[in-house]
């Protein structure tokens, strides 16, 4: 039967790559897919028809890629990530298929503008920030490199909230990204997987007389897979992203339904479907909520089941699993996959524990994305035991075996055992997920050189002593397809004209542009690109938010999640200080280059200090922008709802990139890379990937300031007193006093009092300690910007020397150091 089918399968071919071919397909989709004529079609009808048409051009590649990966039986990467911040799909698909011009022309012949349809797409915001965007860059790179990969995650019905401002304060709205249709997804309800929760465990004797344990769960849900295409860049490959959506199981409904409780049965359905309802909006500070643990287990249980049952051949011997798969854990969010695989091997497949553990240890690798102690996930034993009782037992056993090994190596070292235990005893008994991941993973990596070093030295020192070879670094990267080619077509064209198109898949080749930094004509063209991108941004902000940008100013941009360690407050103090010095007559506004300060940032809805900071930025902006004394010199803009789509217009326009976290706190940053690749200069601390950016672009093309990590450590240990900086630095004092005076809150001193008193009495992230160094660095920025030719030269060198930050390079590093997988051979 299968054989017959295989033989009779006609090859799937893409529609004709021509304007006529496209127009025919587009109209067919409009008529038969949307059920409307061109005359009656809404913009949304046209967008949906276009999306479906474009995806047809990818379909043959997709089916062929899946078939070839199956045939080759090659080792696959299963990237397990609770977040994927994909950005819009249409343009990326057009670029991957090289269809942009055909589509533009075809649509124009029907009187439709491609740009109008582009804007109709709502991006899937299934992530919070850097971590989710990194996952999206990685799957893009693997597809482009022809490396077999399945991205596994959660199809949240509501992604990251939509941010609005009311009186300058953040107000969150639900992100209803699915309401107008989701043309990029392929649901497969028939392939749903059942996931169990709760209940208890019991011992029993199996048919061979062996004592075993089984899980007797209390309730279950279905995981329905939704497939998304991950197109490689013009290489004929399309990988798969599989996101799981929770549905109620029939059994679950029926039990209650049969007792006549119709309303309860329907309610129960909602309960099950809650699991994939909404993305938790906390970036780097997990809340320890039960629903979040449900989400984590839900998606990894579905993913492992899917890989074992559907991706592997039916007769596959799981002892060979490490030859076919590596589960890459994107932070600790999917770590519950470790006991889940053990449970499958030991309880379901009836393997010996040691046999199962030997295989499991080879199947996982763990990426850590943070150093902040409050960001390291721990799950209270009580909660974990209630939701996943068998998994808790397995974790205990893993821990017992591990600690027995440690005890052998360090006899009598009780303290060490307590430090290294996967189970923490205080403040409550809980599971340290990073420790579990480290014990189970074949490799553990940080995301930038400095971060990996600190991870070894500060976060997991006992583990790195125990397993020195387990630890490695892979510095993050970003995809040049989305963040240069798609986001910055003008720069892309300039680069391609200069060095040919090869840079898009081999970004190190940007180096070939280096000599052009000394070519006056090229610099002129480079400036024209920047100017064009600024106009494009200006038009977008006018349309989107009614924001007017001044014509010719330095664009100074700080976009990232709002978090105290990232120090948006330091940026605000800089602005307030300039403002205060101008209106007090100390600083002549015409003596500094006019600047636009642009912010983009979402705050976790429950993070009070972060929300206050957003309000402060908006209120400072209102006062500064309305004050004729600084008009033209200082402008503050804060478009709401910063997301991937806005980043794509904002970053290419930037002159200056603000990367000013306290040294040792930002694991990597990836925005910093996007800015450098688009020709912005960085003002930044010695933190995360800034360190490597500066090394590569050169000291003279980077504005470094602030304490370095060992100094931070020393200062905190010695006792940090922020008020002493306030007392000793009049510039700082005047800036803080102005905020404290209520000048930005209509005279009300209470509104921003929490920020002021936090700065003066606590200042966990040493804003005041770095203030003067930051201002001095900003003076160097002003001086450098005045020399237009020198600045352009630096900007070009930033682009030319940032090729290292391609996510393709990051993926090669993972392959070399961690995965040992291979690209599929070219046809
Ligand atoms: O420095 C960034 C890093 O560039 C880091 O803060 C971020 O990951 C980026 C990619 O490596 C990150 N996000 C989270 N932890 N680190 C996180 C934690 C909990 C929930 C959501 C995100």
Short mmCIF file of N, CA and C in Angstrom, two decimals, residues 86-88 90-96 100 118 123 133 137 140 233 478-495 503-504 529-530 532-537 540 642-654 671 673-675 677-679:
data_model
loop_
_atom_site.label_atom_id
_atom_site.label_comp_id
_atom_site.label_asym_id
_atom_site.label_seq_id
_atom_site.Cartn_x
_atom_site.Cartn_y
_atom_site.Cartn_z
N UNK A 86 9.21 35.59 15.54
CA UNK A 86 9.51 35.36 14.12
C UNK A 86 9.57 36.63 13.28
N UNK A 87 8.75 37.60 13.62
CA UNK A 87 8.62 38.73 12.70
C UNK A 87 7.73 38.34 11.53
N UNK A 88 7.42 39.33 10.70
CA UNK A 88 6.54 39.07 9.56
C UNK A 88 7.14 38.02 8.63
N UNK A 90 5.91 37.39 5.22
CA UNK A 90 5.77 37.59 3.78
C UNK A 90 7.09 37.99 3.11
N UNK A 91 7.69 39.04 3.62
CA UNK A 91 8.89 39.56 2.98
C UNK A 91 10.02 38.53 3.01
N UNK A 92 10.11 37.81 4.12
CA UNK A 92 11.16 36.81 4.24
C UNK A 92 10.97 35.71 3.19
N UNK A 93 9.73 35.33 2.99
CA UNK A 93 9.44 34.29 1.99
C UNK A 93 9.74 34.81 0.58
N UNK A 94 9.44 36.08 0.36
CA UNK A 94 9.71 36.66 -0.96
C UNK A 94 11.21 36.68 -1.25
N UNK A 95 11.97 37.02 -0.24
CA UNK A 95 13.42 37.09 -0.41
C UNK A 95 13.99 35.69 -0.62
N UNK A 96 13.48 34.74 0.16
CA UNK A 96 13.99 33.36 0.06
C UNK A 96 13.73 32.77 -1.33
N UNK A 100 10.52 38.92 -5.04
CA UNK A 100 10.03 40.27 -4.73
C UNK A 100 9.66 41.06 -5.99
N UNK A 118 2.05 44.22 2.50
CA UNK A 118 3.06 43.96 3.53
C UNK A 118 2.58 44.45 4.89
N UNK A 123 2.70 40.57 12.86
CA UNK A 123 3.79 39.62 13.13
C UNK A 123 3.42 38.68 14.27
N UNK A 133 13.92 35.89 19.71
CA UNK A 133 14.41 36.31 18.39
C UNK A 133 15.63 35.47 17.99
N UNK A 137 16.30 33.42 14.54
CA UNK A 137 17.50 33.56 13.70
C UNK A 137 18.17 32.20 13.49
N UNK A 140 16.37 30.05 10.95
CA UNK A 140 16.62 30.64 9.62
C UNK A 140 17.99 30.20 9.10
N UNK A 233 17.60 30.56 2.49
CA UNK A 233 17.76 31.67 1.54
C UNK A 233 18.22 31.17 0.17
N UNK A 478 22.98 37.02 14.46
CA UNK A 478 21.67 37.43 13.92
C UNK A 478 21.65 37.11 12.43
N UNK A 479 20.46 36.89 11.89
CA UNK A 479 20.42 36.53 10.47
C UNK A 479 20.55 37.77 9.58
N UNK A 480 21.52 37.74 8.68
CA UNK A 480 21.70 38.88 7.77
C UNK A 480 20.58 38.97 6.73
N UNK A 481 19.84 37.86 6.57
CA UNK A 481 18.73 37.95 5.60
C UNK A 481 17.68 38.93 6.10
N UNK A 482 17.20 38.71 7.34
CA UNK A 482 16.16 39.61 7.84
C UNK A 482 16.75 40.97 8.24
N UNK A 483 17.87 40.95 8.93
CA UNK A 483 18.31 42.21 9.55
C UNK A 483 19.21 43.07 8.68
N UNK A 484 19.59 42.58 7.51
CA UNK A 484 20.25 43.48 6.56
C UNK A 484 19.46 43.48 5.25
N UNK A 485 19.34 42.32 4.63
CA UNK A 485 18.72 42.29 3.30
C UNK A 485 17.29 42.80 3.31
N UNK A 486 16.48 42.26 4.24
CA UNK A 486 15.07 42.64 4.28
C UNK A 486 14.88 44.02 4.93
N UNK A 487 15.61 44.27 6.00
CA UNK A 487 15.40 45.52 6.75
C UNK A 487 16.06 46.71 6.06
N UNK A 488 17.12 46.45 5.33
CA UNK A 488 17.90 47.56 4.79
C UNK A 488 18.24 47.32 3.32
N UNK A 489 17.22 47.39 2.46
CA UNK A 489 17.46 47.09 1.04
C UNK A 489 18.49 48.04 0.41
N UNK A 490 18.50 49.29 0.85
CA UNK A 490 19.40 50.26 0.23
C UNK A 490 20.86 49.91 0.54
N UNK A 491 21.12 49.58 1.79
CA UNK A 491 22.49 49.19 2.16
C UNK A 491 22.86 47.88 1.47
N UNK A 492 21.91 46.96 1.41
CA UNK A 492 22.19 45.66 0.78
C UNK A 492 22.62 45.85 -0.67
N UNK A 493 21.92 46.75 -1.34
CA UNK A 493 22.26 47.00 -2.74
C UNK A 493 23.65 47.61 -2.87
N UNK A 494 23.94 48.54 -1.96
CA UNK A 494 25.26 49.17 -1.98
C UNK A 494 26.36 48.13 -1.75
N UNK A 495 26.13 47.24 -0.80
CA UNK A 495 27.13 46.21 -0.51
C UNK A 495 27.29 45.26 -1.70
N UNK A 503 27.95 37.77 0.25
CA UNK A 503 27.96 38.11 1.68
C UNK A 503 26.71 37.64 2.41
N UNK A 504 25.60 37.48 1.70
CA UNK A 504 24.35 37.14 2.39
C UNK A 504 24.36 35.76 3.01
N UNK A 529 22.48 56.36 1.86
CA UNK A 529 21.67 55.23 2.33
C UNK A 529 21.11 55.54 3.72
N UNK A 530 21.97 56.03 4.61
CA UNK A 530 21.52 56.39 5.97
C UNK A 530 20.41 57.44 5.90
N UNK A 532 18.41 58.07 3.50
CA UNK A 532 17.20 57.44 2.94
C UNK A 532 16.47 56.64 4.03
N UNK A 533 17.25 55.91 4.83
CA UNK A 533 16.63 55.09 5.89
C UNK A 533 16.00 55.96 6.97
N UNK A 534 16.59 57.12 7.21
CA UNK A 534 15.99 58.03 8.18
C UNK A 534 14.66 58.57 7.67
N UNK A 535 14.63 58.86 6.39
CA UNK A 535 13.36 59.34 5.81
C UNK A 535 12.29 58.27 5.87
N UNK A 536 12.71 57.05 5.61
CA UNK A 536 11.78 55.92 5.65
C UNK A 536 11.22 55.78 7.08
N UNK A 537 12.09 55.91 8.06
CA UNK A 537 11.65 55.83 9.46
C UNK A 537 10.71 56.98 9.79
N UNK A 540 7.37 56.35 8.44
CA UNK A 540 6.67 55.30 9.19
C UNK A 540 6.13 55.84 10.51
N UNK A 642 7.23 48.47 20.52
CA UNK A 642 8.45 48.04 19.81
C UNK A 642 8.38 46.53 19.57
N UNK A 643 8.61 46.15 18.32
CA UNK A 643 8.56 44.72 17.97
C UNK A 643 9.52 44.49 16.80
N UNK A 644 9.54 43.29 16.27
CA UNK A 644 10.49 42.98 15.19
C UNK A 644 10.23 43.89 13.98
N UNK A 645 8.95 44.09 13.68
CA UNK A 645 8.60 44.90 12.51
C UNK A 645 9.14 46.32 12.65
N UNK A 646 8.96 46.92 13.81
CA UNK A 646 9.46 48.29 13.99
C UNK A 646 11.00 48.30 13.96
N UNK A 647 11.60 47.27 14.57
CA UNK A 647 13.06 47.19 14.57
C UNK A 647 13.60 47.24 13.15
N UNK A 648 12.89 46.62 12.23
CA UNK A 648 13.38 46.54 10.85
C UNK A 648 13.47 47.90 10.17
N UNK A 649 12.71 48.88 10.65
CA UNK A 649 12.83 50.23 10.08
C UNK A 649 13.70 51.13 10.95
N UNK A 650 13.65 50.87 12.25
CA UNK A 650 14.37 51.74 13.19
C UNK A 650 15.89 51.52 13.12
N UNK A 651 16.30 50.27 13.15
CA UNK A 651 17.74 49.98 13.25
C UNK A 651 18.53 50.49 12.04
N UNK A 652 18.04 50.29 10.82
CA UNK A 652 18.83 50.79 9.68
C UNK A 652 18.99 52.30 9.64
N UNK A 653 18.14 53.01 10.39
CA UNK A 653 18.22 54.48 10.37
C UNK A 653 19.16 55.02 11.44
N UNK A 654 19.57 54.18 12.37
CA UNK A 654 20.29 54.67 13.56
C UNK A 654 21.72 55.08 13.24
N UNK A 671 20.67 42.93 19.71
CA UNK A 671 20.39 44.22 19.09
C UNK A 671 21.70 44.92 18.76
N UNK A 673 24.39 43.75 17.77
CA UNK A 673 24.94 43.23 16.50
C UNK A 673 24.19 43.80 15.30
N UNK A 674 22.86 43.88 15.45
CA UNK A 674 22.04 44.38 14.34
C UNK A 674 22.42 45.83 14.00
N UNK A 675 22.63 46.63 15.04
CA UNK A 675 23.01 48.02 14.81
C UNK A 675 24.36 48.13 14.11
N UNK A 677 25.86 46.01 12.25
CA UNK A 677 25.75 45.54 10.86
C UNK A 677 25.05 46.55 9.95
N UNK A 678 24.26 47.43 10.57
CA UNK A 678 23.58 48.44 9.77
C UNK A 678 24.26 49.80 9.84
N UNK A 679 25.50 49.80 10.33
CA UNK A 679 26.30 51.02 10.25
C UNK A 679 26.03 52.04 11.34
#
